[in-house]
Each structure stands twice: as structure tokens, then as C-alpha cells.
Short mmCIF file of the C-alpha atoms (twelve columns), coordinates in Angstrom:
data_MODEL
# 
_entry.id   MODEL 
# 
loop_
_atom_site.group_PDB 
_atom_site.id 
_atom_site.type_symbol 
_atom_site.label_atom_id 
_atom_site.label_alt_id 
_atom_site.label_comp_id 
_atom_site.label_asym_id 
_atom_site.label_seq_id 
_atom_site.Cartn_x 
_atom_site.Cartn_y 
_atom_site.Cartn_z 
_atom_site.pdbx_PDB_model_num 
ATOM 1   C CA . UNK A 1   -11.079 14.820  -2.222  1 
ATOM 2   C CA . UNK A 2   -12.116 13.086  -5.443  1 
ATOM 3   C CA . UNK A 3   -9.098  10.821  -5.981  1 
ATOM 4   C CA . UNK A 4   -6.778  9.151   -3.486  1 
ATOM 5   C CA . UNK A 5   -3.590  7.672   -4.881  1 
ATOM 6   C CA . UNK A 6   -0.632  9.547   -3.384  1 
ATOM 7   C CA . UNK A 7   0.248   11.203  -0.087  1 
ATOM 8   C CA . UNK A 8   -0.281  14.669  -1.552  1 
ATOM 9   C CA . UNK A 9   -3.970  13.891  -2.137  1 
ATOM 10  C CA . UNK A 10  -4.485  13.902  1.639   1 
ATOM 11  C CA . UNK A 11  -3.269  17.454  2.161   1 
ATOM 12  C CA . UNK A 12  -1.736  18.434  5.505   1 
ATOM 13  C CA . UNK A 13  -0.302  15.209  6.934   1 
ATOM 14  C CA . UNK A 14  -0.363  16.365  10.551  1 
ATOM 15  C CA . UNK A 15  -4.069  17.164  10.252  1 
ATOM 16  C CA . UNK A 16  -4.674  13.743  8.719   1 
ATOM 17  C CA . UNK A 17  -2.825  12.045  11.604  1 
ATOM 18  C CA . UNK A 18  -4.840  14.030  14.139  1 
ATOM 19  C CA . UNK A 19  -8.026  13.010  12.328  1 
ATOM 20  C CA . UNK A 20  -6.911  9.385   12.477  1 
ATOM 21  C CA . UNK A 21  -6.613  9.585   16.257  1 
ATOM 22  C CA . UNK A 22  -10.019 11.265  16.516  1 
ATOM 23  C CA . UNK A 23  -11.587 8.435   14.522  1 
ATOM 24  C CA . UNK A 24  -9.707  5.794   16.493  1 
ATOM 25  C CA . UNK A 25  -11.153 7.233   19.714  1 
ATOM 26  C CA . UNK A 26  -14.692 6.998   18.298  1 
ATOM 27  C CA . UNK A 27  -15.060 4.971   15.114  1 
ATOM 28  C CA . UNK A 28  -18.788 5.758   14.818  1 
ATOM 29  C CA . UNK A 29  -18.621 9.522   15.350  1 
ATOM 30  C CA . UNK A 30  -19.344 10.178  11.668  1 
ATOM 31  C CA . UNK A 31  -21.750 7.292   11.133  1 
ATOM 32  C CA . UNK A 32  -24.420 9.559   9.611   1 
ATOM 33  C CA . UNK A 33  -22.012 10.786  6.922   1 
ATOM 34  C CA . UNK A 34  -22.384 7.676   4.767   1 
ATOM 35  C CA . UNK A 35  -26.110 7.086   5.229   1 
ATOM 36  C CA . UNK A 36  -27.696 5.971   1.927   1 
ATOM 37  C CA . UNK A 37  -24.291 6.039   0.243   1 
ATOM 38  C CA . UNK A 38  -22.659 2.977   -1.335  1 
ATOM 39  C CA . UNK A 39  -19.017 1.980   -1.606  1 
ATOM 40  C CA . UNK A 40  -18.083 -0.401  -4.419  1 
ATOM 41  C CA . UNK A 41  -14.853 -2.291  -3.750  1 
ATOM 42  C CA . UNK A 42  -13.426 -3.782  -6.959  1 
ATOM 43  C CA . UNK A 43  -10.812 -6.514  -6.551  1 
ATOM 44  C CA . UNK A 44  -8.730  -7.681  -9.483  1 
ATOM 45  C CA . UNK A 45  -6.386  -9.391  -6.979  1 
ATOM 46  C CA . UNK A 46  -6.522  -11.234 -3.673  1 
ATOM 47  C CA . UNK A 47  -6.891  -9.409  -0.379  1 
ATOM 48  C CA . UNK A 48  -7.317  -10.026 3.336   1 
ATOM 49  C CA . UNK A 49  -6.443  -6.892  5.355   1 
ATOM 50  C CA . UNK A 50  -7.524  -4.452  2.641   1 
ATOM 51  C CA . UNK A 51  -10.858 -6.174  2.126   1 
ATOM 52  C CA . UNK A 52  -11.690 -6.472  5.823   1 
ATOM 53  C CA . UNK A 53  -10.400 -3.079  6.954   1 
ATOM 54  C CA . UNK A 54  -11.880 -1.032  4.114   1 
ATOM 55  C CA . UNK A 55  -15.272 -2.670  4.375   1 
ATOM 56  C CA . UNK A 56  -15.292 -2.168  8.153   1 
ATOM 57  C CA . UNK A 57  -14.253 1.481   7.746   1 
ATOM 58  C CA . UNK A 58  -17.107 2.133   5.311   1 
ATOM 59  C CA . UNK A 59  -19.592 0.422   7.625   1 
ATOM 60  C CA . UNK A 60  -18.364 2.571   10.525  1 
ATOM 61  C CA . UNK A 61  -19.348 5.553   8.393   1 
ATOM 62  C CA . UNK A 62  -22.834 4.150   7.786   1 
ATOM 63  C CA . UNK A 63  -22.261 3.109   4.173   1 
ATOM 64  C CA . UNK A 64  -23.632 0.212   2.185   1 
ATOM 65  C CA . UNK A 65  -20.812 -1.882  0.707   1 
ATOM 66  C CA . UNK A 66  -20.685 -3.937  -2.489  1 
ATOM 67  C CA . UNK A 67  -17.643 -6.174  -3.034  1 
ATOM 68  C CA . UNK A 68  -16.880 -7.279  -6.591  1 
ATOM 69  C CA . UNK A 69  -14.237 -9.947  -7.263  1 
ATOM 70  C CA . UNK A 70  -13.517 -9.473  -10.939 1 
ATOM 71  C CA . UNK A 71  -11.852 -12.827 -11.537 1 
ATOM 72  C CA . UNK A 72  -14.195 -14.851 -9.353  1 
ATOM 73  C CA . UNK A 73  -17.673 -13.352 -9.556  1 
ATOM 74  C CA . UNK A 74  -17.792 -11.306 -12.744 1 
ATOM 75  C CA . UNK A 75  -16.845 -11.470 -16.403 1 
ATOM 76  C CA . UNK A 76  -13.136 -11.389 -17.075 1 
ATOM 77  C CA . UNK A 77  -12.286 -7.857  -18.105 1 
ATOM 78  C CA . UNK A 78  -10.055 -6.654  -20.901 1 
ATOM 79  C CA . UNK A 79  -8.037  -3.608  -19.838 1 
ATOM 80  C CA . UNK A 80  -6.090  -2.712  -22.986 1 
ATOM 81  C CA . UNK A 81  -7.325  -0.674  -25.914 1 
ATOM 82  C CA . UNK A 82  -7.142  -1.699  -29.545 1 
ATOM 83  C CA . UNK A 83  -7.211  -5.453  -28.963 1 
ATOM 84  C CA . UNK A 84  -9.295  -8.082  -30.735 1 
ATOM 85  C CA . UNK A 85  -11.230 -9.691  -27.896 1 
ATOM 86  C CA . UNK A 86  -11.099 -13.287 -29.097 1 
ATOM 87  C CA . UNK A 87  -9.632  -14.735 -25.887 1 
ATOM 88  C CA . UNK A 88  -11.072 -15.494 -22.454 1 
ATOM 89  C CA . UNK A 89  -12.034 -11.871 -21.627 1 
ATOM 90  C CA . UNK A 90  -15.698 -11.227 -22.364 1 
ATOM 91  C CA . UNK A 91  -16.108 -7.568  -21.426 1 
ATOM 92  C CA . UNK A 92  -13.999 -4.472  -21.806 1 
ATOM 93  C CA . UNK A 93  -13.239 -2.304  -18.811 1 
ATOM 94  C CA . UNK A 94  -14.438 0.757   -20.720 1 
ATOM 95  C CA . UNK A 95  -17.996 -0.584  -20.747 1 
ATOM 96  C CA . UNK A 96  -17.801 -2.165  -17.297 1 
ATOM 97  C CA . UNK A 97  -16.566 0.956   -15.515 1 
ATOM 98  C CA . UNK A 98  -19.511 3.278   -16.268 1 
ATOM 99  C CA . UNK A 99  -21.905 0.424   -15.458 1 
ATOM 100 C CA . UNK A 100 -20.236 0.031   -12.059 1 
ATOM 101 C CA . UNK A 101 -20.515 3.767   -11.510 1 
ATOM 102 C CA . UNK A 102 -24.310 3.538   -11.818 1 
ATOM 103 C CA . UNK A 103 -24.574 1.493   -8.630  1 
ATOM 104 C CA . UNK A 104 -22.348 3.337   -6.171  1 
ATOM 105 C CA . UNK A 105 -21.123 6.672   -4.854  1 
ATOM 106 C CA . UNK A 106 -17.440 5.827   -4.323  1 
ATOM 107 C CA . UNK A 107 -15.172 3.168   -5.877  1 
ATOM 108 C CA . UNK A 108 -12.122 1.506   -4.354  1 
ATOM 109 C CA . UNK A 109 -9.764  -0.265  -6.786  1 
ATOM 110 C CA . UNK A 110 -7.274  -3.073  -6.145  1 
ATOM 111 C CA . UNK A 111 -5.285  -3.967  -9.259  1 
ATOM 112 C CA . UNK A 112 -1.671  -5.148  -9.044  1 
ATOM 113 C CA . UNK A 113 1.147   -4.577  -11.492 1 
ATOM 114 C CA . UNK A 114 1.460   -7.164  -14.241 1 
ATOM 115 C CA . UNK A 115 5.270   -6.828  -14.003 1 
ATOM 116 C CA . UNK A 116 5.628   -7.369  -17.747 1 
ATOM 117 C CA . UNK A 117 5.345   -3.877  -19.225 1 
ATOM 118 C CA . UNK A 118 6.791   -1.170  -17.009 1 
ATOM 119 C CA . UNK A 119 5.307   1.744   -18.937 1 
ATOM 120 C CA . UNK A 120 1.809   0.256   -18.716 1 
ATOM 121 C CA . UNK A 121 2.119   -0.394  -14.983 1 
ATOM 122 C CA . UNK A 122 3.704   2.931   -14.072 1 
ATOM 123 C CA . UNK A 123 1.100   4.837   -16.076 1 
ATOM 124 C CA . UNK A 124 -1.489  3.422   -13.629 1 
ATOM 125 C CA . UNK A 125 -3.574  2.427   -16.643 1 
ATOM 126 C CA . UNK A 126 -6.346  0.551   -14.811 1 
ATOM 127 C CA . UNK A 127 -6.766  3.012   -11.944 1 
ATOM 128 C CA . UNK A 128 -6.813  6.011   -14.260 1 
ATOM 129 C CA . UNK A 129 -9.503  4.441   -16.446 1 
ATOM 130 C CA . UNK A 130 -11.739 4.157   -13.380 1 
ATOM 131 C CA . UNK A 131 -10.988 7.754   -12.423 1 
ATOM 132 C CA . UNK A 132 -11.821 8.947   -15.945 1 
ATOM 133 C CA . UNK A 133 -14.859 6.879   -16.877 1 
ATOM 134 C CA . UNK A 134 -16.698 5.939   -13.661 1 
ATOM 135 C CA . UNK A 135 -18.050 9.394   -12.856 1 
ATOM 136 C CA . UNK A 136 -17.314 8.626   -9.193  1 
ATOM 137 C CA . UNK A 137 -14.537 9.442   -6.692  1 
ATOM 138 C CA . UNK A 138 -11.936 6.674   -6.792  1 
ATOM 139 C CA . UNK A 139 -9.364  5.568   -4.244  1 
ATOM 140 C CA . UNK A 140 -6.521  3.065   -4.362  1 
ATOM 141 C CA . UNK A 141 -6.684  -0.207  -2.423  1 
ATOM 142 C CA . UNK A 142 -3.273  -1.042  -3.977  1 
ATOM 143 C CA . UNK A 143 -2.533  -0.339  -7.583  1 
ATOM 144 C CA . UNK A 144 0.278   -1.104  -9.999  1 
ATOM 145 C CA . UNK A 145 2.668   1.325   -8.303  1 
ATOM 146 C CA . UNK A 146 1.272   2.376   -4.907  1 
ATOM 147 C CA . UNK A 147 -0.542  1.207   -1.776  1 
ATOM 148 C CA . UNK A 148 -1.369  4.453   0.048   1 
ATOM 149 C CA . UNK A 149 -3.834  3.002   2.585   1 
ATOM 150 C CA . UNK A 150 -1.050  0.721   3.813   1 
ATOM 151 C CA . UNK A 151 1.527   3.504   3.978   1 
ATOM 152 C CA . UNK A 152 -0.892  5.758   5.863   1 
ATOM 153 C CA . UNK A 153 -1.492  2.959   8.391   1 
ATOM 154 C CA . UNK A 154 2.280   2.455   8.675   1 
ATOM 155 C CA . UNK A 155 2.748   6.132   9.484   1 
ATOM 156 C CA . UNK A 156 -0.055  6.072   12.072  1 
ATOM 157 C CA . UNK A 157 1.663   3.091   13.716  1 
ATOM 158 C CA . UNK A 158 5.031   4.839   13.793  1 
ATOM 159 C CA . UNK A 159 3.492   7.964   15.309  1 
ATOM 160 C CA . UNK A 160 1.791   5.899   17.997  1 
ATOM 161 C CA . UNK A 161 4.967   4.037   18.927  1 
ATOM 162 C CA . UNK A 162 7.790   6.569   18.644  1 
ATOM 163 C CA . UNK A 163 7.478   7.633   22.266  1 
ATOM 164 C CA . UNK A 164 9.700   10.582  23.161  1 
ATOM 165 C CA . UNK A 165 11.769  10.291  19.972  1 
ATOM 166 C CA . UNK A 166 11.177  13.515  18.075  1 
ATOM 167 C CA . UNK A 167 12.534  12.415  14.693  1 
ATOM 168 C CA . UNK A 168 12.805  8.627   14.524  1 
ATOM 169 C CA . UNK A 169 15.129  6.815   12.169  1 
ATOM 170 C CA . UNK A 170 13.053  4.636   9.865   1 
ATOM 171 C CA . UNK A 171 14.743  2.052   7.658   1 
ATOM 172 C CA . UNK A 172 13.064  0.165   4.839   1 
ATOM 173 C CA . UNK A 173 15.089  -2.913  4.021   1 
ATOM 174 C CA . UNK A 174 14.691  -5.207  1.042   1 
ATOM 175 C CA . UNK A 175 14.469  -8.906  1.948   1 
ATOM 176 C CA . UNK A 176 14.465  -12.057 -0.205  1 
ATOM 177 C CA . UNK A 177 11.349  -13.754 -1.568  1 
ATOM 178 C CA . UNK A 178 10.531  -16.787 -3.678  1 
ATOM 179 C CA . UNK A 179 8.166   -14.883 -5.976  1 
ATOM 180 C CA . UNK A 180 8.398   -11.746 -8.088  1 
ATOM 181 C CA . UNK A 181 6.559   -9.022  -6.171  1 
ATOM 182 C CA . UNK A 182 5.437   -5.521  -7.218  1 
ATOM 183 C CA . UNK A 183 6.947   -2.304  -5.897  1 
ATOM 184 C CA . UNK A 184 3.647   -0.764  -4.768  1 
ATOM 185 C CA . UNK A 185 4.178   -1.153  -1.011  1 
ATOM 186 C CA . UNK A 186 7.802   0.051   -0.912  1 
ATOM 187 C CA . UNK A 187 6.966   2.881   -3.332  1 
ATOM 188 C CA . UNK A 188 4.199   4.176   -1.101  1 
ATOM 189 C CA . UNK A 189 6.132   3.646   2.117   1 
ATOM 190 C CA . UNK A 190 9.008   5.685   0.696   1 
ATOM 191 C CA . UNK A 191 6.673   8.412   -0.527  1 
ATOM 192 C CA . UNK A 192 4.912   8.737   2.824   1 
ATOM 193 C CA . UNK A 193 8.093   8.616   4.897   1 
ATOM 194 C CA . UNK A 194 9.542   11.392  2.754   1 
ATOM 195 C CA . UNK A 195 6.478   13.469  3.586   1 
ATOM 196 C CA . UNK A 196 6.726   12.714  7.322   1 
ATOM 197 C CA . UNK A 197 9.151   14.085  9.900   1 
ATOM 198 C CA . UNK A 198 11.477  11.074  10.041  1 
ATOM 199 C CA . UNK A 199 15.074  10.218  9.161   1 
ATOM 200 C CA . UNK A 200 14.398  7.809   6.302   1 
ATOM 201 C CA . UNK A 201 16.836  5.288   4.816   1 
ATOM 202 C CA . UNK A 202 16.289  2.685   2.089   1 
ATOM 203 C CA . UNK A 203 18.613  -0.288  1.864   1 
ATOM 204 C CA . UNK A 204 18.644  -2.880  -0.902  1 
ATOM 205 C CA . UNK A 205 21.045  -4.827  -3.134  1 
ATOM 206 C CA . UNK A 206 22.230  -3.115  -6.287  1 
ATOM 207 C CA . UNK A 207 19.734  -3.383  -9.128  1 
ATOM 208 C CA . UNK A 208 16.710  -2.950  -6.860  1 
ATOM 209 C CA . UNK A 209 16.659  0.858   -6.954  1 
ATOM 210 C CA . UNK A 210 13.118  2.214   -6.704  1 
ATOM 211 C CA . UNK A 211 11.797  4.830   -9.089  1 
ATOM 212 C CA . UNK A 212 13.296  8.237   -8.191  1 
ATOM 213 C CA . UNK A 213 9.828   9.791   -7.923  1 
ATOM 214 C CA . UNK A 214 9.264   7.623   -4.835  1 
ATOM 215 C CA . UNK A 215 12.812  7.561   -3.436  1 
ATOM 216 C CA . UNK A 216 12.719  11.344  -3.223  1 
ATOM 217 C CA . UNK A 217 15.048  12.707  -0.542  1 
ATOM 218 C CA . UNK A 218 15.595  9.343   1.162   1 
ATOM 219 C CA . UNK A 219 19.141  8.153   1.788   1 
ATOM 220 C CA . UNK A 220 19.923  4.982   -0.161  1 
ATOM 221 C CA . UNK A 221 22.444  2.641   1.462   1 
ATOM 222 C CA . UNK A 222 23.579  -0.665  -0.057  1 
ATOM 223 C CA . UNK A 223 25.203  -1.873  3.175   1 
ATOM 224 C CA . UNK A 224 22.300  -3.265  5.201   1 
ATOM 225 C CA . UNK A 225 24.156  -3.270  8.532   1 
ATOM 226 C CA . UNK A 226 25.225  0.337   8.112   1 
ATOM 227 C CA . UNK A 227 21.696  1.340   7.125   1 
ATOM 228 C CA . UNK A 228 20.062  -0.354  10.102  1 
ATOM 229 C CA . UNK A 229 22.502  0.980   12.680  1 
ATOM 230 C CA . UNK A 230 20.552  2.944   15.277  1 
ATOM 231 C CA . UNK A 231 17.198  2.459   13.560  1 
ATOM 232 C CA . UNK A 232 14.069  3.065   15.630  1 
ATOM 233 C CA . UNK A 233 11.805  1.310   13.123  1 
ATOM 234 C CA . UNK A 234 12.649  -1.384  10.572  1 
ATOM 235 C CA . UNK A 235 10.237  -1.981  7.709   1 
ATOM 236 C CA . UNK A 236 11.109  -5.197  5.875   1 
ATOM 237 C CA . UNK A 237 9.726   -5.750  2.382   1 
ATOM 238 C CA . UNK A 238 10.606  -7.598  -0.785  1 
ATOM 239 C CA . UNK A 239 10.194  -6.116  -4.235  1 
ATOM 240 C CA . UNK A 240 11.208  -7.266  -7.695  1 
ATOM 241 C CA . UNK A 241 13.505  -5.266  -9.938  1 
ATOM 242 C CA . UNK A 242 11.854  -1.874  -10.628 1 
ATOM 243 C CA . UNK A 243 13.692  -1.615  -13.955 1 
ATOM 244 C CA . UNK A 244 14.993  1.890   -13.293 1 
ATOM 245 C CA . UNK A 245 18.594  1.244   -14.282 1 
ATOM 246 C CA . UNK A 246 17.854  -1.865  -16.373 1 
ATOM 247 C CA . UNK A 247 14.386  -1.762  -17.988 1 
ATOM 248 C CA . UNK A 248 14.823  -5.263  -19.430 1 
ATOM 249 C CA . UNK A 249 14.985  -6.612  -15.864 1 
ATOM 250 C CA . UNK A 250 11.686  -5.073  -14.772 1 
ATOM 251 C CA . UNK A 251 9.792   -7.497  -12.547 1 
ATOM 252 C CA . UNK A 252 12.638  -9.988  -12.336 1 
ATOM 253 C CA . UNK A 253 14.194  -11.555 -9.236  1 
ATOM 254 C CA . UNK A 254 17.845  -10.523 -9.268  1 
ATOM 255 C CA . UNK A 255 18.807  -11.900 -5.871  1 
ATOM 256 C CA . UNK A 256 17.687  -14.400 -3.236  1 
ATOM 257 C CA . UNK A 257 20.466  -13.515 -0.817  1 
ATOM 258 C CA . UNK A 258 19.294  -14.871 2.546   1 
ATOM 259 C CA . UNK A 259 21.750  -12.672 4.410   1 
ATOM 260 C CA . UNK A 260 19.165  -9.894  3.958   1 
ATOM 261 C CA . UNK A 261 16.515  -11.806 5.962   1 
ATOM 262 C CA . UNK A 262 15.728  -9.810  9.106   1 
ATOM 263 C CA . UNK A 263 16.700  -11.870 12.145  1 
ATOM 264 C CA . UNK A 264 17.707  -11.191 15.744  1 
ATOM 265 C CA . UNK A 265 21.236  -10.239 14.723  1 
ATOM 266 C CA . UNK A 266 19.905  -7.662  12.274  1 
ATOM 267 C CA . UNK A 267 17.657  -6.166  14.951  1 
ATOM 268 C CA . UNK A 268 20.596  -6.002  17.358  1 
ATOM 269 C CA . UNK A 269 22.098  -3.342  15.087  1 
ATOM 270 C CA . UNK A 270 19.128  -1.062  15.789  1 
ATOM 271 C CA . UNK A 271 18.146  1.232   18.640  1 
ATOM 272 C CA . UNK A 272 15.883  -1.423  20.159  1 
ATOM 273 C CA . UNK A 273 14.010  -1.009  16.906  1 
ATOM 274 C CA . UNK A 274 10.384  -1.867  16.264  1 
ATOM 275 C CA . UNK A 275 9.628   -4.274  13.407  1 
ATOM 276 C CA . UNK A 276 7.069   -3.437  10.709  1 
ATOM 277 C CA . UNK A 277 5.691   -5.367  7.746   1 
ATOM 278 C CA . UNK A 278 2.535   -4.939  5.664   1 
ATOM 279 C CA . UNK A 279 1.599   -8.666  5.745   1 
ATOM 280 C CA . UNK A 280 1.226   -11.310 4.465   1 
ATOM 281 C CA . UNK A 281 4.808   -12.238 5.262   1 
ATOM 282 C CA . UNK A 282 6.900   -15.265 4.303   1 
ATOM 283 C CA . UNK A 283 8.499   -16.351 7.575   1 
ATOM 284 C CA . UNK A 284 12.066  -17.511 7.194   1 
ATOM 285 C CA . UNK A 285 12.489  -15.436 4.031   1 
ATOM 286 C CA . UNK A 286 11.526  -11.894 4.977   1 
ATOM 287 C CA . UNK A 287 11.816  -12.273 8.742   1 
ATOM 288 C CA . UNK A 288 12.523  -14.967 11.310  1 
ATOM 289 C CA . UNK A 289 9.962   -16.207 13.819  1 
ATOM 290 C CA . UNK A 290 11.751  -14.730 16.819  1 
ATOM 291 C CA . UNK A 291 11.642  -11.225 15.337  1 
ATOM 292 C CA . UNK A 292 8.044   -11.194 14.129  1 
ATOM 293 C CA . UNK A 293 6.849   -12.739 17.402  1 
ATOM 294 C CA . UNK A 294 8.927   -10.450 19.615  1 
ATOM 295 C CA . UNK A 295 7.536   -7.696  21.819  1 
ATOM 296 C CA . UNK A 296 9.020   -5.201  19.351  1 
ATOM 297 C CA . UNK A 297 6.929   -6.508  16.466  1 
ATOM 298 C CA . UNK A 298 4.140   -4.110  15.476  1 
ATOM 299 C CA . UNK A 299 2.662   -6.095  12.590  1 
ATOM 300 C CA . UNK A 300 -0.703  -6.747  14.284  1 
ATOM 301 C CA . UNK A 301 -1.447  -3.178  15.482  1 
ATOM 302 C CA . UNK A 302 -0.112  -2.014  12.117  1 
ATOM 303 C CA . UNK A 303 -2.695  -4.194  10.364  1 
ATOM 304 C CA . UNK A 304 -5.425  -2.952  12.713  1 
ATOM 305 C CA . UNK A 305 -4.605  0.626   11.721  1 
ATOM 306 C CA . UNK A 306 -5.639  -0.194  8.179   1 
ATOM 307 C CA . UNK A 307 -9.225  0.363   9.329   1 
ATOM 308 C CA . UNK A 308 -8.300  3.826   10.570  1 
ATOM 309 C CA . UNK A 309 -6.396  4.904   7.458   1 
ATOM 310 C CA . UNK A 310 -9.251  3.736   5.230   1 
ATOM 311 C CA . UNK A 311 -11.838 5.511   7.364   1 
ATOM 312 C CA . UNK A 312 -10.028 8.847   7.181   1 
ATOM 313 C CA . UNK A 313 -9.833  8.571   3.389   1 
ATOM 314 C CA . UNK A 314 -13.447 7.488   2.863   1 
ATOM 315 C CA . UNK A 315 -14.696 10.148  5.305   1 
ATOM 316 C CA . UNK A 316 -12.917 12.875  3.361   1 
ATOM 317 C CA . UNK A 317 -14.313 11.608  0.076   1 
ATOM 318 C CA . UNK A 318 -17.842 11.527  1.526   1 
ATOM 319 C CA . UNK A 319 -17.395 15.116  2.720   1 
ATOM 320 C CA . UNK A 320 -16.589 16.159  -0.854  1 
ATOM 321 C CA . UNK A 321 -19.696 14.620  -2.427  1 
# 
């Protein structure tokens, strides 16, 4: 595996889930695989779980790790072609990328959507430049449109907690937020749930329709109560307007309807459903305290599984070197 961006890059999903459990049982089983190899983690945006879990996963595999914070510890980088660089950006990504490639064996990229130009974001411009010019395998630590390490961890968590339910009902519900957020997490969650053996439903207000390439075969329901009825797992997440039906609204907040906030009443509609969220979460907006602190909340083990999802991905990349 030379590039990891989408669920299809991982191949057989059942084999990947089995590998995740093997690694979870012994995190240091493949410690020799990364000996004298270096992972470079490049952060254009803030991170807590991704930074900690990915670095830990690489260390479990015996790798050296370099962490580069582009906006805090390096020159500000220009990412667009054909510009006159007379602003605050001192170096172009096209020179920086091959330089970075000289000092590592694998590169992880975290670069959020700008939410201003949909075509630029959805072309995965930054990630694809690293894939093309670094000369190294590249994987996504959240990009403009996807967050596959998170979605893989979400799926691991669902598999571990579905019990005797053969085909669980999984609902991803939009929830209000005070800021304009990207669609990367919901895009990836939808993509991975479509690839898994689950009954998957997306519910959101009108105008928040995700890109069809990620919605796939999922059922879309605008009535939140109807969507959540009988759910085994509820994944709450905010996202800004994806601009599918109204490109001019891309990245905008179209609604702050607090009736979509997941509270105890919402969870009462479910089949004793488990609560999921990628974190960080705005309490009182996305979810109420009683839900996220309940015994049915899986947000902490879900976050812990980020180490496992990252380790499976990095292991497979190391095996391809």
C-alpha cells in the first residue's frame, strides 16, 4: 500500500478488522518492521488524538518519528500554483515536499478544507501534491474531504460492541455547531459504513446533503426521530454545507437548530443505542452531558482505537517498502 486515503485502499475490510484485533492483542508483535525507518507527520492544522495515536502506533512498530507543525515550527507554505509570493508565505509546497521526502520513509498529512473553494478542496490538492512529489508513501491524517483513520477506528469500535447483533443499524446524525466545520469526518464515516455490513442511515436538515460519492447506498432521512428509531449506534457530527445542491453555500452554516442536539430523549428512540463521536465535541451543542457520560457512550474506547487503526495502516505501508 503506497497511499491511504479511502476505504478501498485497505483492501478486504474483514481482513483489516482481523488484523486490527491481532495488533490490539499484541501492539509490539511487529516492532522489528519499522526498525531504522522514519515517519514524518506533517500538521497544517491542530490535533490531539491523531497526533498522539499515530505517533504511538509508529513507535509500536519500531519507527523513528518526526513531527512537523507547519504553522508553528516551519516556514509558512504556499499551496497554490501560479501565485506571486509577496505575502506572508515564504516557501512553496512544491519545494518543501521533496525536501521533506529526503528525511523520511513514510509521510502522514493533516490538512483541513479551507471551505472557500469547493473544487480546490474536493480535488484534495494538498494531499495529492505530497503523493506526487514526495517520492514516499503518503497517508491521510485528515484531509480536505476525508478522515480515514478515524472512520477505521469507528468501525473497529462498532465491531467490538455490536454483541450478537449480526447487522447493526448505524445512524449518523447532523448536530448543530457554532463554527463552520469540514465534511471530512462524515464523508469518511459514510464511506466506511457503506463498505461494512451495517444498515446505515444518514439524517440531516435539508441543504446539508453530503457529496454522492460518499453517501453511496446509504439511506438519507430528513426526519431525525424516524432515522434514529431502533438504532444500535448513533454517530453525532456537525458539518457545514457541502455545497452539493447549492455550490454558493459551500462551507456555510445553514442551521443552528438545537432540536438536533443528541440528548436523552433522542437516545430513547434507539435500541438502547451506543453513542459515538470523533472528538473533540462541543457539549450542549452536539450532545448533552448525560448522553456522553452515560454507560452507552463509546467515545473514549473509540478514541483509543485510533492507535490501532493507525498501526494497521502504517504496518501495511511498511510491508510495501
